[in-house]
XYZ file of C-alpha atoms in Angstrom:
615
model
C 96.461 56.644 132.534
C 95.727 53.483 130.073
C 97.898 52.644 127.107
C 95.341 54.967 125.189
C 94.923 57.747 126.671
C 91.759 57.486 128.353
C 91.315 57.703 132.198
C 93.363 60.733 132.775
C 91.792 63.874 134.570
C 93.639 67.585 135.360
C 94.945 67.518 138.910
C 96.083 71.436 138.248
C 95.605 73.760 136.005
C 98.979 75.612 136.487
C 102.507 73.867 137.567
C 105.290 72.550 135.559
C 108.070 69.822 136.299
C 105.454 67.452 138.154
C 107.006 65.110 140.408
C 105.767 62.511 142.700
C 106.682 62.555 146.327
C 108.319 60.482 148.327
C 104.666 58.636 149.572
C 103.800 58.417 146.267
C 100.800 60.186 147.334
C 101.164 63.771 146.211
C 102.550 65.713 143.427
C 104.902 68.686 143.694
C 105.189 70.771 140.627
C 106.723 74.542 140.030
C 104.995 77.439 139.542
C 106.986 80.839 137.921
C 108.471 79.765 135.238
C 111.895 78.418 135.088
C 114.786 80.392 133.294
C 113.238 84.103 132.180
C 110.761 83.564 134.618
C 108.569 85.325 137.249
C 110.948 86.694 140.281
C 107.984 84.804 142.293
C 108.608 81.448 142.194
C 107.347 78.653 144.327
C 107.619 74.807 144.560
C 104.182 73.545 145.471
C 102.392 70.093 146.199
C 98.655 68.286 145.970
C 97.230 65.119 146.318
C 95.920 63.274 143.569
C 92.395 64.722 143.661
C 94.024 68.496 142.781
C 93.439 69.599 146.818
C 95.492 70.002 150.029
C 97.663 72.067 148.294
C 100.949 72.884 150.301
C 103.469 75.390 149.384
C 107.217 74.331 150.331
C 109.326 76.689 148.552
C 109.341 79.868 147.691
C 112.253 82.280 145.707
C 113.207 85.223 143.935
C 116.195 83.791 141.820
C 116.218 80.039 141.780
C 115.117 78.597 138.795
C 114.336 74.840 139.406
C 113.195 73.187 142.558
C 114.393 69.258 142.605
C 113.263 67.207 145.509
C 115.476 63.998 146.162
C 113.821 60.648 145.655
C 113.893 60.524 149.584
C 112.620 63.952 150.247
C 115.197 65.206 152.278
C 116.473 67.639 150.073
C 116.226 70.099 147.739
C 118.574 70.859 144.874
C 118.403 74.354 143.051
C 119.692 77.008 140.463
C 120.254 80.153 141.452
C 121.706 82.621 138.829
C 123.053 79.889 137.078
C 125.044 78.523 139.950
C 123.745 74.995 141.689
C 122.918 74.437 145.434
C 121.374 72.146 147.659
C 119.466 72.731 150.873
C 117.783 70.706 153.330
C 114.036 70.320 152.906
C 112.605 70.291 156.530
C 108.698 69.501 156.760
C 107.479 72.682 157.498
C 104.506 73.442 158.257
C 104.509 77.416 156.121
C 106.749 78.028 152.942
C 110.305 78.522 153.432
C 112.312 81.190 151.215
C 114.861 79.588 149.553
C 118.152 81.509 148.717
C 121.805 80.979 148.751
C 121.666 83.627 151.614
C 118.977 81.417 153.510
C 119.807 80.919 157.031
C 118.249 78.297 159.724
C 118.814 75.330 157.633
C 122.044 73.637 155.728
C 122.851 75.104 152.827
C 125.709 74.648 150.584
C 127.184 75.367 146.958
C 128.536 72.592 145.133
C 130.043 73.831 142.229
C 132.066 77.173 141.319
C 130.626 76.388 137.487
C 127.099 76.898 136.488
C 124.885 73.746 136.063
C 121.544 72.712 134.520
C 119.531 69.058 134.052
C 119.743 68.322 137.346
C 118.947 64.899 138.802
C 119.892 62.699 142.070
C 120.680 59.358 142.390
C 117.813 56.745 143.512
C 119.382 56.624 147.249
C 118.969 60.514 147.405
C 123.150 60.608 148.309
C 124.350 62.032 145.018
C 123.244 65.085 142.375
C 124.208 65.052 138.857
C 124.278 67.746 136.671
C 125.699 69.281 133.468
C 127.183 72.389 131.886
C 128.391 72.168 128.367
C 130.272 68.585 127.656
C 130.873 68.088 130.987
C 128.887 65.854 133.358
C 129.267 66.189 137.131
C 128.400 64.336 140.445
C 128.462 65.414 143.725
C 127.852 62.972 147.214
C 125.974 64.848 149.803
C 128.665 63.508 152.861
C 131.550 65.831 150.682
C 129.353 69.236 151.137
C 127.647 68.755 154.407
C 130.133 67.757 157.566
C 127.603 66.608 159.819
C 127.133 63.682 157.217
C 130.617 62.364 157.369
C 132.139 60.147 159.956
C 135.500 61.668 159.438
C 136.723 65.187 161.263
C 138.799 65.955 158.260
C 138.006 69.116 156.355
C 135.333 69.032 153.388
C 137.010 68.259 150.116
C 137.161 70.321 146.575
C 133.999 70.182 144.460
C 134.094 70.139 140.909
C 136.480 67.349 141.057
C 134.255 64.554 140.193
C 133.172 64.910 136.426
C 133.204 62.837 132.787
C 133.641 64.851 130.220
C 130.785 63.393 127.224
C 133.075 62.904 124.258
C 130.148 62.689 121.768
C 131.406 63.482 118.693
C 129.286 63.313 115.057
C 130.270 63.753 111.638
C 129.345 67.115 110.288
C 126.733 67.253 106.870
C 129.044 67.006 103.800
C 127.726 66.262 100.378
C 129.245 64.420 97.778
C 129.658 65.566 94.268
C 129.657 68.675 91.355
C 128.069 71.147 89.883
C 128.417 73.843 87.591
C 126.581 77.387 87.074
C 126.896 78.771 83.150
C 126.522 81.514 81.855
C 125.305 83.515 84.737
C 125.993 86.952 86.495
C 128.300 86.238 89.550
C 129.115 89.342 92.440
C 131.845 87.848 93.798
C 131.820 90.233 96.417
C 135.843 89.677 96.234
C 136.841 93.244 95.966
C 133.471 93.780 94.994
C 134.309 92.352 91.827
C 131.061 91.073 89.547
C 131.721 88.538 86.168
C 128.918 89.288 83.925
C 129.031 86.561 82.214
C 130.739 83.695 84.714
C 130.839 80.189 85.404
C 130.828 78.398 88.980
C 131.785 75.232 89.670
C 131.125 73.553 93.414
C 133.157 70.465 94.327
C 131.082 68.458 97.306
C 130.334 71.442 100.127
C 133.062 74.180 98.459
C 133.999 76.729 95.436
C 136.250 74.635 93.502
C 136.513 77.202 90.699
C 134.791 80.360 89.625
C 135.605 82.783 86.638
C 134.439 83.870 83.001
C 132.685 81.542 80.813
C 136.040 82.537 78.033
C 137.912 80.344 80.461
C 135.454 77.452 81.012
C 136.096 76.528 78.165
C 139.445 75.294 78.211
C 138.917 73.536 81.486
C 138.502 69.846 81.229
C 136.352 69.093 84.218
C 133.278 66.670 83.734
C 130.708 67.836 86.224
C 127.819 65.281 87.715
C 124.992 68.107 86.773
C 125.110 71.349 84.875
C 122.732 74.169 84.694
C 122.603 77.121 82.635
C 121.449 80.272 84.290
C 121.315 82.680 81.455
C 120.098 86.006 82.415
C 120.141 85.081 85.855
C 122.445 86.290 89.278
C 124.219 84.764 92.025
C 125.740 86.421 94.810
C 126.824 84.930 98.325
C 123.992 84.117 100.742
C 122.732 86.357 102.856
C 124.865 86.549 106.287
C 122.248 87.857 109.063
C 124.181 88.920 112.305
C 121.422 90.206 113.900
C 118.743 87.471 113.911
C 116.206 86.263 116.144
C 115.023 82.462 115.098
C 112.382 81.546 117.431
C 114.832 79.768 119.985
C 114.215 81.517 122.645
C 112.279 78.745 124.607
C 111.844 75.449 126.064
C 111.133 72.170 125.429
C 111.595 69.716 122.488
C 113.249 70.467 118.937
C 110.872 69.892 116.111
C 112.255 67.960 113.110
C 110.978 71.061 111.224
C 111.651 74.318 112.680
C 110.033 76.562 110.143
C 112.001 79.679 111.078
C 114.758 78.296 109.079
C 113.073 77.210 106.671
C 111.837 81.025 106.042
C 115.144 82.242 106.305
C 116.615 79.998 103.494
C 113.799 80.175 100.776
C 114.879 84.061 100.921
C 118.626 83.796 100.802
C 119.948 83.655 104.749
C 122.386 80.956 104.705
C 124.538 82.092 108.087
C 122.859 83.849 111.194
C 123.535 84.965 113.953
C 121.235 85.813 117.330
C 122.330 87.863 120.285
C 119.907 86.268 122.681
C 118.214 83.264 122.638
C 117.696 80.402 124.852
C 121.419 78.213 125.278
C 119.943 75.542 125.825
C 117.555 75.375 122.354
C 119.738 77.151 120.138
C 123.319 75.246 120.615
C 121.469 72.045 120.290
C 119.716 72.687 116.696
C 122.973 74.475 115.638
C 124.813 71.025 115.953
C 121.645 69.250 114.567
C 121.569 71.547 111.556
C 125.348 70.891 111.207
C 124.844 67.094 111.258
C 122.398 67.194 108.906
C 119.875 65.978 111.257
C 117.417 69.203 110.798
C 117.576 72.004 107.783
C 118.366 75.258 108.116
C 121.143 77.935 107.873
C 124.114 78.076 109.526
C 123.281 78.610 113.280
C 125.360 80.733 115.487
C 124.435 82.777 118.845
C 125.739 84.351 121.792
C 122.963 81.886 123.732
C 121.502 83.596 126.867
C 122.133 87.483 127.294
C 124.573 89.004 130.076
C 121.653 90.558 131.370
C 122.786 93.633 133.866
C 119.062 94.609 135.088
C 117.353 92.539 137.536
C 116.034 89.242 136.532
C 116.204 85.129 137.382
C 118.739 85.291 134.660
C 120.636 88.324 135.142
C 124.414 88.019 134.899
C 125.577 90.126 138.359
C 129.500 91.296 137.161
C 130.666 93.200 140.285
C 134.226 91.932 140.357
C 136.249 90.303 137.454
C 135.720 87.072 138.350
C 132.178 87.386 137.700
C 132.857 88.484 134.022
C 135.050 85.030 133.734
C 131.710 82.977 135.475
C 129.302 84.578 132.895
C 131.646 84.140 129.978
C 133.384 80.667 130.311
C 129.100 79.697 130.715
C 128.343 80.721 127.755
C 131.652 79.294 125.772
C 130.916 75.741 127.849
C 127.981 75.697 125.616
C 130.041 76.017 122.378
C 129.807 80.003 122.070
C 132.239 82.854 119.842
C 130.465 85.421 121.237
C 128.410 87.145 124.404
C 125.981 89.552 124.262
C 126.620 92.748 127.397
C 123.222 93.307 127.289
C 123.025 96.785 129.791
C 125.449 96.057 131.784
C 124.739 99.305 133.921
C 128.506 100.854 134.897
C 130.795 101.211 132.512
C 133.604 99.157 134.857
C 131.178 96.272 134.519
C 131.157 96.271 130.811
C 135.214 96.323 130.917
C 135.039 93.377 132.666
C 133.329 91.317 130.251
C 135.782 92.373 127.515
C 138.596 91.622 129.661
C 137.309 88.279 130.236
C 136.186 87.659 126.728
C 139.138 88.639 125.253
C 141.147 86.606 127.684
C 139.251 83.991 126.465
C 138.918 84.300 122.835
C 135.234 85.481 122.408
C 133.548 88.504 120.628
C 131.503 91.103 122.564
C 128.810 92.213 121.132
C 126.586 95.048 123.063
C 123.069 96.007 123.572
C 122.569 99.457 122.252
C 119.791 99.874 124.233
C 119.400 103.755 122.700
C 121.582 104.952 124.623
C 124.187 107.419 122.842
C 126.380 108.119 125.740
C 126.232 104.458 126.003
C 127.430 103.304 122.764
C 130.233 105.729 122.470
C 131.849 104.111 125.642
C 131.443 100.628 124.279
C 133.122 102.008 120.906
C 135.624 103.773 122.728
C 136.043 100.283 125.323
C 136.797 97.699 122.086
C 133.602 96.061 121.935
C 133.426 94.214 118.681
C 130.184 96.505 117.338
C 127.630 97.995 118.408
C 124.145 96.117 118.052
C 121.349 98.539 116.561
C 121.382 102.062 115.556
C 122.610 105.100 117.521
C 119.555 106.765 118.577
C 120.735 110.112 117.143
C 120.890 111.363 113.896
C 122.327 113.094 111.318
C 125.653 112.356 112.910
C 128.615 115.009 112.616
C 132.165 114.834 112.245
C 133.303 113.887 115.381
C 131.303 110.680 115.688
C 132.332 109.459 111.990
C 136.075 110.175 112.684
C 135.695 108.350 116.356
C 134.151 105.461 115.839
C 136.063 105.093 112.360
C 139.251 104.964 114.148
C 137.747 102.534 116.792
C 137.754 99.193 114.885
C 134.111 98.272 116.185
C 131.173 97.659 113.516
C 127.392 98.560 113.688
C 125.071 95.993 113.179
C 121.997 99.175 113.089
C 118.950 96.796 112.675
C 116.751 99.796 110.686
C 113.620 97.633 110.718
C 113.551 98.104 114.574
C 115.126 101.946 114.269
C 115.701 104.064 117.727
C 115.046 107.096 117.941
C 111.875 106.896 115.278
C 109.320 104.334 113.442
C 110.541 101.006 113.117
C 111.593 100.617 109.405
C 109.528 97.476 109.365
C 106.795 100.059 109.174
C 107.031 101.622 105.703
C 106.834 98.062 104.194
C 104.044 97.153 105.764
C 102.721 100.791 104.576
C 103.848 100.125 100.658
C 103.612 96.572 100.635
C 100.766 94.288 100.289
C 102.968 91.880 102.740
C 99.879 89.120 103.652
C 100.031 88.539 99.672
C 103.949 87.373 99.746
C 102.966 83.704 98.849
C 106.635 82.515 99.506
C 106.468 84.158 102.963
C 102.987 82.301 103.853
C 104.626 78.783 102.416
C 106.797 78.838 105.360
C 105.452 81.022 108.100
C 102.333 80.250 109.717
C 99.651 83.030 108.151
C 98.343 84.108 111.420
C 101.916 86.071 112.606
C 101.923 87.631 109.000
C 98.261 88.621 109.330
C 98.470 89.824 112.752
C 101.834 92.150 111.724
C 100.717 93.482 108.575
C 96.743 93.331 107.678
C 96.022 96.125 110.319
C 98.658 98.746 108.993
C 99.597 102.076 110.447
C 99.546 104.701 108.269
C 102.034 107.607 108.606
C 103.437 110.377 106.334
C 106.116 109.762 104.372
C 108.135 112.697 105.855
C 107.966 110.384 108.940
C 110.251 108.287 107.355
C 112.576 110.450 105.595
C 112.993 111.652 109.142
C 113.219 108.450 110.595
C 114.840 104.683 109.849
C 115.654 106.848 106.426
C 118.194 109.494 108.108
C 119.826 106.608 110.557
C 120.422 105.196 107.288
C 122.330 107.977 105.992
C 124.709 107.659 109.055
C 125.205 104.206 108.346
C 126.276 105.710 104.714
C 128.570 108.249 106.313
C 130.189 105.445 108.757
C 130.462 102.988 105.598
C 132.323 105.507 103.455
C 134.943 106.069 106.345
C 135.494 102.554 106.948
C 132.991 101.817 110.065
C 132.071 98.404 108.994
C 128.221 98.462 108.363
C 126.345 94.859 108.897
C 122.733 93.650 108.360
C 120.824 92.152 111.120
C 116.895 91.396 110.585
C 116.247 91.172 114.503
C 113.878 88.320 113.587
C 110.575 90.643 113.197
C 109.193 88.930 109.809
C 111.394 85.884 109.020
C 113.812 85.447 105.571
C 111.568 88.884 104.090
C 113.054 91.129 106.916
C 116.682 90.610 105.933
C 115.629 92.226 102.240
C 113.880 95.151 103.911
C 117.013 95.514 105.651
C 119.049 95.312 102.585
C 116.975 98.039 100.441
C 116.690 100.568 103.537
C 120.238 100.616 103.870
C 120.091 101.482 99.932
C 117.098 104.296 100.959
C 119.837 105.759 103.121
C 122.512 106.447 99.872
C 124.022 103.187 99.789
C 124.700 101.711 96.075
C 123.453 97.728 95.817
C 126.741 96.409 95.765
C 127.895 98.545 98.883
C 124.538 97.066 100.896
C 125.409 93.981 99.322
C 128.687 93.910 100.658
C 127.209 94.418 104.128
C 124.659 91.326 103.907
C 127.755 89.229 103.147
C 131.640 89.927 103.393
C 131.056 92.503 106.283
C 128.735 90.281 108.599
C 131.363 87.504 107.646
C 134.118 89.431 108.954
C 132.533 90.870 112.070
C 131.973 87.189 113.042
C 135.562 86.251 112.318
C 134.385 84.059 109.307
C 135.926 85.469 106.295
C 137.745 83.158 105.213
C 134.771 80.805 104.952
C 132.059 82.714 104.009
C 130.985 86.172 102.923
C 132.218 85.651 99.187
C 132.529 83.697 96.441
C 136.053 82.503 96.024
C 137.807 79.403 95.422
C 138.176 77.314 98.839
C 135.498 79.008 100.700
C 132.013 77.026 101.952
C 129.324 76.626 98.823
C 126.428 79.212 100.673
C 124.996 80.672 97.610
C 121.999 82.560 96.075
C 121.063 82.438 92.809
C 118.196 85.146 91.576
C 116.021 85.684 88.968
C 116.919 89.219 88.263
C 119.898 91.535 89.096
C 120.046 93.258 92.100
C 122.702 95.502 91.032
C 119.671 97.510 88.580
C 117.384 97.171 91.569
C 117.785 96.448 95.187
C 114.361 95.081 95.659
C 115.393 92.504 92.917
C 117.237 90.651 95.765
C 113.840 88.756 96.819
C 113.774 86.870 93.792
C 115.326 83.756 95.121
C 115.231 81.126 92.517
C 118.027 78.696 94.720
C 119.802 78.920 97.678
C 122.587 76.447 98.148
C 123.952 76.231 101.167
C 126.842 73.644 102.469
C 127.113 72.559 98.834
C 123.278 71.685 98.669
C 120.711 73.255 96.016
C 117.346 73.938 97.289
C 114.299 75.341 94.943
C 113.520 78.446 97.238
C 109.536 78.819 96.027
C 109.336 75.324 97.262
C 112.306 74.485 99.557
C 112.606 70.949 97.463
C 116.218 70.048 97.389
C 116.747 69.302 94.029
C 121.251 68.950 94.067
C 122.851 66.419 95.068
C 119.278 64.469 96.238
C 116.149 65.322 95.095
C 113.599 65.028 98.158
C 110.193 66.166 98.842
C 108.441 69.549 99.729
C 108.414 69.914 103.313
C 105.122 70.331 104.933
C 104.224 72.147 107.655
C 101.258 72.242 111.056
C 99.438 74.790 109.428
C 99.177 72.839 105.814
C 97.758 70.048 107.622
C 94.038 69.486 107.496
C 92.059 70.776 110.189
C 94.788 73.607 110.718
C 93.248 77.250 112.241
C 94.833 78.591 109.542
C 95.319 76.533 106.179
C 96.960 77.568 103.283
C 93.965 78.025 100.944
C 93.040 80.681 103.058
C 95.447 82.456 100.639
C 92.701 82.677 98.016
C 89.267 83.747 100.490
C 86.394 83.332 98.452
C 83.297 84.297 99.789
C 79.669 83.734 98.632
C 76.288 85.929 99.572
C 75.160 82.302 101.927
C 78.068 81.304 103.573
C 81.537 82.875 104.884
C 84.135 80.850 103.444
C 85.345 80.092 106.804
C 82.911 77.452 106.855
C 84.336 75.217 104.310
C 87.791 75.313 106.084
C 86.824 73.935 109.364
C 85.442 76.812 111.573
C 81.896 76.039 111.785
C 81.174 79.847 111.374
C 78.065 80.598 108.717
């Protein structure tokens, strides 16, 4: 391939991870996928023409194939654990499997490993997990390599741990709100007429305006926000970002940008991708991408069968699968149907052993959930799938200490919630929504509505949320979780169903913010408005206290001590910067932003004008 561009040509039209060989002379590349991939995998090759294609590998559970520079080897993942196995020049594939016989074989590490790579004389593999890098020589795992008799030594002896450390976002300066409504959410106390003052990324001081002013402090920037609210952002344990892939991190990731022009300043997702999602978490904590706070369980502790199932048969297993997933810079693992109950046990035991939350997979099972209740897990992740619930579920799981994260907008045992709103809402009209969230997911969720009688939901999301109601009032701690279906607008739906269910604003309230603080251990940063805790704010137009659905007008969020203008996602405290652009607001986009307004004309479909070529 030139400089630009020009003589390339498709040797394949499937494979990923090309490599050259050896010979220089063919290309091997994977087919299958790689983690959350087919269970029929296969490391192929070609010559440069696209032909003579060989297949030398094939697998059910390894995840990457990686040839040595020389050829002579093969190192591969298999359920998270890293091998490496001869590569003989067979003439037919070979399965490859930690259990494959006829050829050497070994382990080299009792850890789990990914980014794989061998030195140029094909005698050592690298590899990571977490901060710590590793290398391995091929002599210490294979005797018939070494000149000595003496007995193969340890592995996982020979590693650096990478002691990268960077400084963490922190703004400089103050502010103070007048004359504005403030729920505190501090023993769901609410000043009516308060003022707020933030001091760099923290509440410095908050309290009625009667008392402002007698204090002498000279802020850099006022505002007065007569008539207007703020409450604590939005804390969404339950989310689902768009992490749950591979490849690069764009400098824009417009999920959360969605999520913080509607008030999510703190999230939390039960399954995503480790390796995307712990890497943007520290860039969004740096400073080096926006969004909200960023926390997730990374990849599930799957129990079904899968390339990245997490097999728990003895307790052991439950330490592998956890100590993974805390390498990576984890609080908490998701059990995600974990089929025996003893397996489950173990992954408490393990987590609790070493300091992480467990949070479960409902799955709709009820038998289900009231073991992990009755076990200690730290909540239960969606709704029960029965409902109304009776007395001896209430008084149970009340005395239990575990919290229900019930996700209404993807309800068991019934319609999604997400459905009414897309039934009484004119959703591909929100204009903040389509700012940040590229129109063709909004169109394809909500143009085409199902229509249903309303009994269907009285019966339905509406009833589970009467349970949650019951549970709340006997101290079950009730949280809010989105489950990423329609980004930053889902969290509100969330918020007013649990108010369709009996709740009062503040009580919801309290469960978008204190409660999902304290069922991720972070109360004493977040979750309310107090002196000393973390500036993650929302400040609305109108008073969600009169009406739930007042919640979605977000004027500001602040979050980390920064103000952004949520109808434009400007930051306008403590710099003032640009509106960020996005793929789809670029010209020549599928799907620009003036297709808000369609216009059409007796001659021409208005398509035409925006690049389609359609008349």
């Amino acid at each position: 391939m030139r400089i630009d561009g020009s003589g390339t040509k498709l040797v394949s039209p499937i494979g990923e991870y090309p490599l050259f060989n050896a010979s220089s002379n063919r290309i091997f590349f994977q087919t299958g996928g790689y983690l959350f991939g087919s269970l029929s995998k296969s490391l192929k090759s070609v010559d440069f023409d696209g032909h003579q294609e060989m297949t030398h590998f094939t697998s059910t559970y390894a995840n990457r194939f990686i040839p040595s520079p020389d050829n002579q080897w093969v190192a591969f993942t298999e359920l998270y654990k890293v091998y490496i196995s001869a590569f003989p020049p067979a003439g037919k594939p070979l399965f490859l499997s930690k259990e494959t016989k006829g050829m050497p074989i070994a382990q080299i590490t009792d850890r789990a490993g990914i980014s794989l790579h061998w030195s140029a004389d094909s005698k050592k593999l690298y590899w990571t997990q977490g901060n710590e890098y590793y290398c391995e020589k091929l002599e210490n795992r294979f005797s018939f390599l070494r000149n000595k008799v003496d007995t193969l030594p340890p592995y996982d002896t020979q590693f650096v741990k990478i002691n990268l450390t960077l400084q963490a976002e922190k703004p400089q300066g103050s502010i103070v709100f007048k004359n504005v409504r403030i729920i505190t959410m501090e023993n769901e106390g609410v000043v009516e007429n308060g003022y707020l003052i933030i001091q760099d990324n923290k509440i410095f001081q908050v309290g009625p305006m009667s008392e402002y002013l007698s204090i002498s402090f000279k802020a850099d920037r006022e505002m007065d926000l007569k008539s207007m609210t703020i409450k604590p952002g939005i804390v969404d344990v339950h989310a689902h970002l768009g992490a749950f892939r591979f490849g690069l991190s764009p400098k824009k990731h417009w999920q959360y940008w969605t999520n913080l022009a509607f008030g999510i300043t703190t999230t939390h997702d039960p399954s995503s991708n480790s390796e995307m999602t712990f890497s943007q978490s520290e860039m969004v904590k740096t400073g080096r991408m926006v969004g909200p706070r960023i926390f997730t369980t990374g990849n599930i502790l799957y129990g079904a069968d899968g390339d990245f199932k997490a097999s728990i048969d003895q307790l052991e297993d439950a330490y592998f699968a956890v100590n993974r997933t805390k390498s990576w810079g984890a609080f908490s693992v998701k059990s995600y149907n974990q089929p025996r109950r003893d397996q489950r046990q173990m992954v408490i035991k393990a987590a609790s052993d070493l300091g992480m939350l467990v949070v479960p997979e409902g799955g709709s099972f009820f038998y289900h959930n009231m073991t992990q209740i009755a076990d200690g897990h730290t909540g239960i992740e969606h709704n029960i799938p029965v409902y109304p619930i009776y007395k001896d579920v209430i008084q149970f799981w009340s005395h239990a200490g575990s919290g229900n994260t019930p996700t209404l907008i993807v309800n068991y045992g019934s319609v999604n919630g997400e459905y009414y709103w897309y039934q009484h809402t004119d959703v591909w009209k929100n204009e903040r929504l389509l700012k940040f969230t590229p129109r063709q997911i909004i169109d394809a969720r909500s143009r085409h509505r199902t229509m249903i009688p309303e009994e269907e939901y009285e019966n339905g999301h509406i009833l589970s949320s009467k349970s949650c109601k019951a549970l709340d009032d006997h101290g079950v701690r009730i949280n809010l979780g989105s489950h990423g279906q329609i980004q930053g607008l889902g969290a509100h739906w969330e918020l007013w169903m649990l108010v369709q269910g009996g709740m009062s604003p503040l009580q919801a309230i309290k469960c978008a913010t204190m409660n999902g603080a304290q069922y991720l251990g972070m109360e004493h940063s977040i979750g309310s408005i107090k002196n000393g805790k973390l500036a993650d704010l929302v400040i609305l137009s109108k008073n969600p206290l009169e009406n739930i659905q007042h919640s979605e007008s977000v004027q500001y969020t602040m979050i980390n001590g920064k103000l952004w203008d949520a109808n434009s996602m400007q930051e306008i405290y403590p710099d003032q910067t640009k509106k960020p652009s996005f793929y789809w607001n670029k010209e020549g986009a599928i799907f620009p932003q003036s297709l808000l307004n369609l216009q059409y004309s007796n001659a021409h479909c208005s398509c035409q004008h925006h690049g389609f070529g359609i008349e």
